[in-house]
Amino acid sequence: MENIDLVAALSRWIHFMAGVMWIGLLYYFNFVQVAALKNAGADGTAAGITKHVAPRALLFFRWAAVVTWLAGAALLGPLFVDAFLLRNGMGPIGIGAWLGTIMLFNVWVLIWPNQKKILGMTPASDDEKNRARRIAFLASRTNTMLSIPMLFFMAGGWSHRALFGL
Amino acid sequence: MREREIFKILAPVYPTKTVNNSKEERTMKNPLDSLWGTVIAGVVLTAVLYVFARNFLG
């Protein structure tokens, strides 16, 4: 029992730290970098961001997403299946887990491959870059939107019981 | 002339349909294009999922 508690405590700690990094960088991209790049493009200083800031931010962003999901799965432990099937009182946290999983999918399947084209890490024509820019932007904005209910359902803690009449 | 007068009188009651084919009018804006739209969409989604969880989950 003590070992299980220790795993849960460590998982929760790692889940929170990696989650702060993931969602923090997501908010940085959406609330700061998008607008900053528009201004930087106008005065010819965008390269500083796209060459030195964005690749580093994306590195921590995508791997923090993986660590957050894995630590969350470890934290759920034997309740993992109940959470994803939204049963046995695990519905609210399960909704959070589903939203987090969709967000992880967006990071690795939509945002990262398209960002590689935008930043010139993989070869792409101008048309492909423009299309990649739009897809990555909308996927990133979708994740920002999903993060709002995800945090509501994930971070409710004990207040879940009152909120959901559990 | 008389018909025009009748149309003028009826105009507020029976507005004529105007079809605007300009691209600007036909294109719906994506709420995710603005930060406020994104945040509002997130809050609305939270409310919808809350109602779902409250009423349909055990």
mmCIF file of C-alpha atoms in Angstrom:
data_model
loop_
_atom_site.group_PDB
_atom_site.id
_atom_site.type_symbol
_atom_site.label_atom_id
_atom_site.label_comp_id
_atom_site.label_asym_id
_atom_site.label_seq_id
_atom_site.Cartn_x
_atom_site.Cartn_y
_atom_site.Cartn_z
ATOM 1 C CA MET A 1 0.000 0.000 0.000
ATOM 2 C CA GLU A 2 2.835 2.398 0.903
ATOM 3 C CA ASN A 3 4.552 1.664 -2.407
ATOM 4 C CA ILE A 4 1.333 2.423 -4.287
ATOM 5 C CA ASP A 5 1.013 5.723 -2.399
ATOM 6 C CA LEU A 6 4.619 6.572 -3.216
ATOM 7 C CA VAL A 7 4.072 5.885 -6.942
ATOM 8 C CA ALA A 8 0.886 7.977 -6.889
ATOM 9 C CA ALA A 9 2.627 10.843 -5.067
ATOM 10 C CA LEU A 10 5.580 10.851 -7.472
ATOM 11 C CA SER A 11 3.284 10.511 -10.480
ATOM 12 C CA ARG A 12 1.138 13.427 -9.310
ATOM 13 C CA TRP A 13 4.221 15.601 -8.766
ATOM 14 C CA ILE A 14 5.674 14.786 -12.201
ATOM 15 C CA HIS A 15 2.228 15.132 -13.812
ATOM 16 C CA PHE A 16 1.868 18.647 -12.375
ATOM 17 C CA MET A 17 5.409 19.794 -13.269
ATOM 18 C CA ALA A 18 5.281 18.480 -16.833
ATOM 19 C CA GLY A 19 1.696 19.737 -17.193
ATOM 20 C CA VAL A 20 2.723 23.244 -16.137
ATOM 21 C CA MET A 21 5.512 23.172 -18.732
ATOM 22 C CA TRP A 22 3.229 21.810 -21.485
ATOM 23 C CA ILE A 23 0.282 24.121 -20.945
ATOM 24 C CA GLY A 24 2.580 27.026 -20.037
ATOM 25 C CA LEU A 25 4.366 26.724 -23.383
ATOM 26 C CA LEU A 26 1.022 26.248 -25.163
ATOM 27 C CA TYR A 27 -0.180 29.555 -23.670
ATOM 28 C CA TYR A 28 3.185 31.157 -24.529
ATOM 29 C CA PHE A 29 2.721 30.172 -28.196
ATOM 30 C CA ASN A 30 -0.879 31.364 -28.347
ATOM 31 C CA PHE A 31 -0.876 34.430 -26.117
ATOM 32 C CA VAL A 32 2.665 35.691 -26.818
ATOM 33 C CA GLN A 33 4.529 34.227 -29.784
ATOM 34 C CA VAL A 34 1.818 34.427 -32.476
ATOM 35 C CA ALA A 35 1.327 38.162 -31.912
ATOM 36 C CA ALA A 36 5.055 38.770 -31.399
ATOM 37 C CA LEU A 37 5.912 37.012 -34.695
ATOM 38 C CA LYS A 38 3.438 39.217 -36.550
ATOM 39 C CA ASN A 39 5.176 42.338 -35.209
ATOM 40 C CA ALA A 40 8.662 40.863 -35.635
ATOM 41 C CA GLY A 41 7.860 39.995 -39.256
ATOM 42 C CA ALA A 42 7.023 43.630 -39.898
ATOM 43 C CA ASP A 43 10.416 44.922 -38.717
ATOM 44 C CA GLY A 44 12.460 41.957 -40.007
ATOM 45 C CA THR A 45 13.394 40.425 -36.647
ATOM 46 C CA ALA A 46 11.258 37.260 -36.851
ATOM 47 C CA ALA A 47 14.302 35.060 -37.496
ATOM 48 C CA GLY A 48 15.415 35.522 -33.894
ATOM 49 C CA ILE A 49 12.227 33.854 -32.718
ATOM 50 C CA THR A 50 11.899 31.186 -35.429
ATOM 51 C CA LYS A 51 15.575 30.157 -35.282
ATOM 52 C CA HIS A 52 16.393 30.370 -31.607
ATOM 53 C CA VAL A 53 13.212 30.474 -29.511
ATOM 54 C CA ALA A 54 10.552 28.392 -31.318
ATOM 55 C CA PRO A 55 12.584 25.161 -31.855
ATOM 56 C CA ARG A 56 13.664 25.096 -28.209
ATOM 57 C CA ALA A 57 10.153 25.890 -26.969
ATOM 58 C CA LEU A 58 8.714 23.165 -29.230
ATOM 59 C CA LEU A 59 11.236 20.617 -27.933
ATOM 60 C CA PHE A 60 10.147 21.087 -24.316
ATOM 61 C CA PHE A 61 6.500 21.501 -25.383
ATOM 62 C CA ARG A 62 6.139 18.159 -27.175
ATOM 63 C CA TRP A 63 8.114 16.083 -24.677
ATOM 64 C CA ALA A 64 6.390 17.705 -21.694
ATOM 65 C CA ALA A 65 3.124 16.576 -23.324
ATOM 66 C CA VAL A 66 4.334 12.959 -23.381
ATOM 67 C CA VAL A 67 5.621 13.057 -19.784
ATOM 68 C CA THR A 68 2.364 14.674 -18.601
ATOM 69 C CA TRP A 69 0.265 11.947 -20.230
ATOM 70 C CA LEU A 70 2.438 9.085 -18.968
ATOM 71 C CA ALA A 71 2.553 10.457 -15.418
ATOM 72 C CA GLY A 72 -1.223 10.960 -15.556
ATOM 73 C CA ALA A 73 -1.702 7.368 -16.666
ATOM 74 C CA ALA A 74 0.559 6.170 -13.821
ATOM 75 C CA LEU A 75 -1.414 8.328 -11.385
ATOM 76 C CA LEU A 76 -4.695 6.767 -12.501
ATOM 77 C CA GLY A 77 -3.093 3.323 -12.088
ATOM 78 C CA PRO A 78 -5.759 0.630 -11.760
ATOM 79 C CA LEU A 79 -8.478 3.261 -12.334
ATOM 80 C CA PHE A 80 -7.151 4.046 -15.839
ATOM 81 C CA VAL A 81 -9.819 1.993 -17.634
ATOM 82 C CA ASP A 82 -12.635 3.292 -15.414
ATOM 83 C CA ALA A 83 -11.528 6.858 -16.166
ATOM 84 C CA PHE A 84 -11.457 6.407 -19.934
ATOM 85 C CA LEU A 85 -14.786 4.564 -19.876
ATOM 86 C CA LEU A 86 -16.233 7.374 -17.689
ATOM 87 C CA ARG A 87 -17.586 4.936 -15.102
ATOM 88 C CA ASN A 88 -17.496 4.202 -11.351
ATOM 89 C CA GLY A 89 -17.302 7.861 -10.311
ATOM 90 C CA MET A 90 -14.315 8.504 -12.571
ATOM 91 C CA GLY A 91 -16.375 10.377 -15.181
ATOM 92 C CA PRO A 92 -15.158 13.931 -14.489
ATOM 93 C CA ILE A 93 -11.459 13.043 -14.332
ATOM 94 C CA GLY A 94 -12.060 10.761 -17.330
ATOM 95 C CA ILE A 95 -13.331 13.700 -19.384
ATOM 96 C CA GLY A 96 -10.127 15.534 -18.428
ATOM 97 C CA ALA A 97 -8.088 12.492 -19.444
ATOM 98 C CA TRP A 98 -9.844 12.273 -22.817
ATOM 99 C CA LEU A 99 -9.278 15.984 -23.468
ATOM 100 C CA GLY A 100 -5.599 15.632 -22.512
ATOM 101 C CA THR A 101 -5.269 12.640 -24.838
ATOM 102 C CA ILE A 102 -6.817 14.545 -27.757
ATOM 103 C CA MET A 103 -4.403 17.405 -27.014
ATOM 104 C CA LEU A 104 -1.421 15.011 -27.017
ATOM 105 C CA PHE A 105 -2.602 13.671 -30.383
ATOM 106 C CA ASN A 106 -2.811 17.235 -31.736
ATOM 107 C CA VAL A 107 0.729 17.989 -30.538
ATOM 108 C CA TRP A 108 2.391 14.994 -32.178
ATOM 109 C CA VAL A 109 0.194 14.464 -35.246
ATOM 110 C CA LEU A 110 -0.790 18.009 -36.244
ATOM 111 C CA ILE A 111 1.384 20.649 -34.546
ATOM 112 C CA TRP A 112 4.894 19.155 -34.558
ATOM 113 C CA PRO A 113 5.009 17.727 -38.136
ATOM 114 C CA ASN A 114 3.654 21.015 -39.513
ATOM 115 C CA GLN A 115 5.966 23.139 -37.368
ATOM 116 C CA LYS A 116 8.913 21.192 -38.806
ATOM 117 C CA LYS A 117 7.840 22.351 -42.288
ATOM 118 C CA ILE A 118 7.330 25.942 -41.128
ATOM 119 C CA LEU A 119 10.718 26.128 -39.400
ATOM 120 C CA GLY A 120 12.525 24.517 -42.354
ATOM 121 C CA MET A 121 13.445 21.295 -40.524
ATOM 122 C CA THR A 122 11.801 19.290 -43.319
ATOM 123 C CA PRO A 123 11.724 20.456 -46.964
ATOM 124 C CA ALA A 124 8.462 22.105 -48.064
ATOM 125 C CA SER A 125 7.323 24.422 -50.839
ATOM 126 C CA ASP A 126 5.843 27.844 -50.045
ATOM 127 C CA ASP A 127 2.324 26.477 -50.593
ATOM 128 C CA GLU A 128 2.988 23.553 -48.274
ATOM 129 C CA LYS A 129 4.421 25.940 -45.683
ATOM 130 C CA ASN A 130 1.348 28.153 -45.838
ATOM 131 C CA ARG A 131 -0.937 25.159 -45.439
ATOM 132 C CA ALA A 132 1.224 23.820 -42.585
ATOM 133 C CA ARG A 133 1.087 27.237 -40.885
ATOM 134 C CA ARG A 134 -2.714 27.215 -40.914
ATOM 135 C CA ILE A 135 -3.027 23.613 -39.684
ATOM 136 C CA ALA A 136 -0.482 24.114 -36.890
ATOM 137 C CA PHE A 137 -2.147 27.381 -35.867
ATOM 138 C CA LEU A 138 -5.645 25.882 -35.696
ATOM 139 C CA ALA A 139 -4.419 22.758 -33.875
ATOM 140 C CA SER A 140 -2.622 24.956 -31.355
ATOM 141 C CA ARG A 141 -5.716 27.135 -30.880
ATOM 142 C CA THR A 142 -7.852 23.987 -30.530
ATOM 143 C CA ASN A 143 -5.544 22.806 -27.757
ATOM 144 C CA THR A 144 -5.809 26.193 -26.042
ATOM 145 C CA MET A 145 -9.601 25.899 -26.201
ATOM 146 C CA LEU A 146 -9.548 22.283 -24.935
ATOM 147 C CA SER A 147 -7.161 23.193 -22.104
ATOM 148 C CA ILE A 148 -9.934 25.250 -20.465
ATOM 149 C CA PRO A 149 -12.350 22.349 -19.808
ATOM 150 C CA MET A 150 -9.386 19.971 -19.380
ATOM 151 C CA LEU A 151 -8.075 22.017 -16.445
ATOM 152 C CA PHE A 152 -11.583 22.365 -15.015
ATOM 153 C CA PHE A 153 -12.063 18.593 -14.960
ATOM 154 C CA MET A 154 -8.475 17.731 -14.006
ATOM 155 C CA ALA A 155 -7.842 20.308 -11.308
ATOM 156 C CA GLY A 156 -11.189 20.056 -9.545
ATOM 157 C CA GLY A 157 -9.735 17.722 -6.903
ATOM 158 C CA TRP A 158 -12.065 17.234 -3.961
ATOM 159 C CA SER A 159 -14.411 19.922 -5.209
ATOM 160 C CA HIS A 160 -15.405 17.408 -7.919
ATOM 161 C CA ARG A 161 -17.568 15.657 -5.375
ATOM 162 C CA ALA A 162 -19.604 18.755 -4.648
ATOM 163 C CA LEU A 163 -19.644 19.943 -8.264
ATOM 164 C CA PHE A 164 -20.826 16.658 -9.687
ATOM 165 C CA GLY A 165 -22.880 15.448 -6.732
ATOM 166 C CA LEU A 166 -20.583 12.471 -6.169
ATOM 167 C CA MET B 1 -45.872 54.522 -60.225
ATOM 168 C CA ARG B 2 -48.751 53.376 -58.095
ATOM 169 C CA GLU B 3 -47.084 49.950 -57.721
ATOM 170 C CA ARG B 4 -43.894 51.587 -56.462
ATOM 171 C CA GLU B 5 -45.897 53.398 -53.792
ATOM 172 C CA ILE B 6 -47.466 50.114 -52.689
ATOM 173 C CA PHE B 7 -44.038 48.442 -52.487
ATOM 174 C CA LYS B 8 -42.738 51.347 -50.400
ATOM 175 C CA ILE B 9 -45.577 50.939 -47.915
ATOM 176 C CA LEU B 10 -45.192 47.139 -47.729
ATOM 177 C CA ALA B 11 -41.411 47.162 -47.642
ATOM 178 C CA PRO B 12 -41.021 46.955 -43.844
ATOM 179 C CA VAL B 13 -43.542 44.102 -43.627
ATOM 180 C CA TYR B 14 -42.336 42.120 -46.626
ATOM 181 C CA PRO B 15 -38.626 42.802 -46.918
ATOM 182 C CA THR B 16 -37.245 41.791 -50.278
ATOM 183 C CA LYS B 17 -34.616 39.071 -50.165
ATOM 184 C CA THR B 18 -31.228 40.290 -51.253
ATOM 185 C CA VAL B 19 -28.576 37.771 -52.161
ATOM 186 C CA ASN B 20 -25.113 38.989 -51.398
ATOM 187 C CA ASN B 21 -22.544 36.948 -53.196
ATOM 188 C CA SER B 22 -19.494 38.827 -52.016
ATOM 189 C CA LYS B 23 -16.880 36.528 -50.432
ATOM 190 C CA GLU B 24 -16.695 38.678 -47.318
ATOM 191 C CA GLU B 25 -20.387 38.154 -46.579
ATOM 192 C CA ARG B 26 -20.356 34.411 -47.243
ATOM 193 C CA THR B 27 -17.235 33.532 -45.221
ATOM 194 C CA MET B 28 -17.961 32.697 -41.603
ATOM 195 C CA LYS B 29 -15.240 33.689 -39.193
ATOM 196 C CA ASN B 30 -13.527 30.937 -37.230
ATOM 197 C CA PRO B 31 -13.654 31.760 -33.483
ATOM 198 C CA LEU B 32 -10.229 30.138 -33.096
ATOM 199 C CA ASP B 33 -8.702 32.931 -35.191
ATOM 200 C CA SER B 34 -9.032 35.279 -32.221
ATOM 201 C CA LEU B 35 -7.807 34.725 -28.687
ATOM 202 C CA TRP B 36 -11.092 35.906 -27.186
ATOM 203 C CA GLY B 37 -13.017 33.553 -29.488
ATOM 204 C CA THR B 38 -10.792 30.693 -28.354
ATOM 205 C CA VAL B 39 -11.274 31.462 -24.653
ATOM 206 C CA ILE B 40 -15.047 31.917 -24.997
ATOM 207 C CA ALA B 41 -15.308 28.648 -26.984
ATOM 208 C CA GLY B 42 -13.346 26.922 -24.198
ATOM 209 C CA VAL B 43 -15.643 28.275 -21.484
ATOM 210 C CA VAL B 44 -18.751 27.258 -23.453
ATOM 211 C CA LEU B 45 -17.305 23.771 -23.995
ATOM 212 C CA THR B 46 -16.605 23.558 -20.241
ATOM 213 C CA ALA B 47 -20.252 24.376 -19.487
ATOM 214 C CA VAL B 48 -21.518 21.822 -22.013
ATOM 215 C CA LEU B 49 -19.243 19.072 -20.660
ATOM 216 C CA TYR B 50 -20.166 19.982 -17.076
ATOM 217 C CA VAL B 51 -23.889 19.574 -17.846
ATOM 218 C CA PHE B 52 -23.087 16.252 -19.552
ATOM 219 C CA ALA B 53 -21.027 15.021 -16.602
ATOM 220 C CA ARG B 54 -23.539 16.194 -14.038
ATOM 221 C CA ASN B 55 -26.529 14.572 -15.719
ATOM 222 C CA PHE B 56 -25.251 11.564 -17.594
ATOM 223 C CA LEU B 57 -22.264 10.197 -15.672
ATOM 224 C CA GLY B 58 -22.465 8.028 -12.621
#
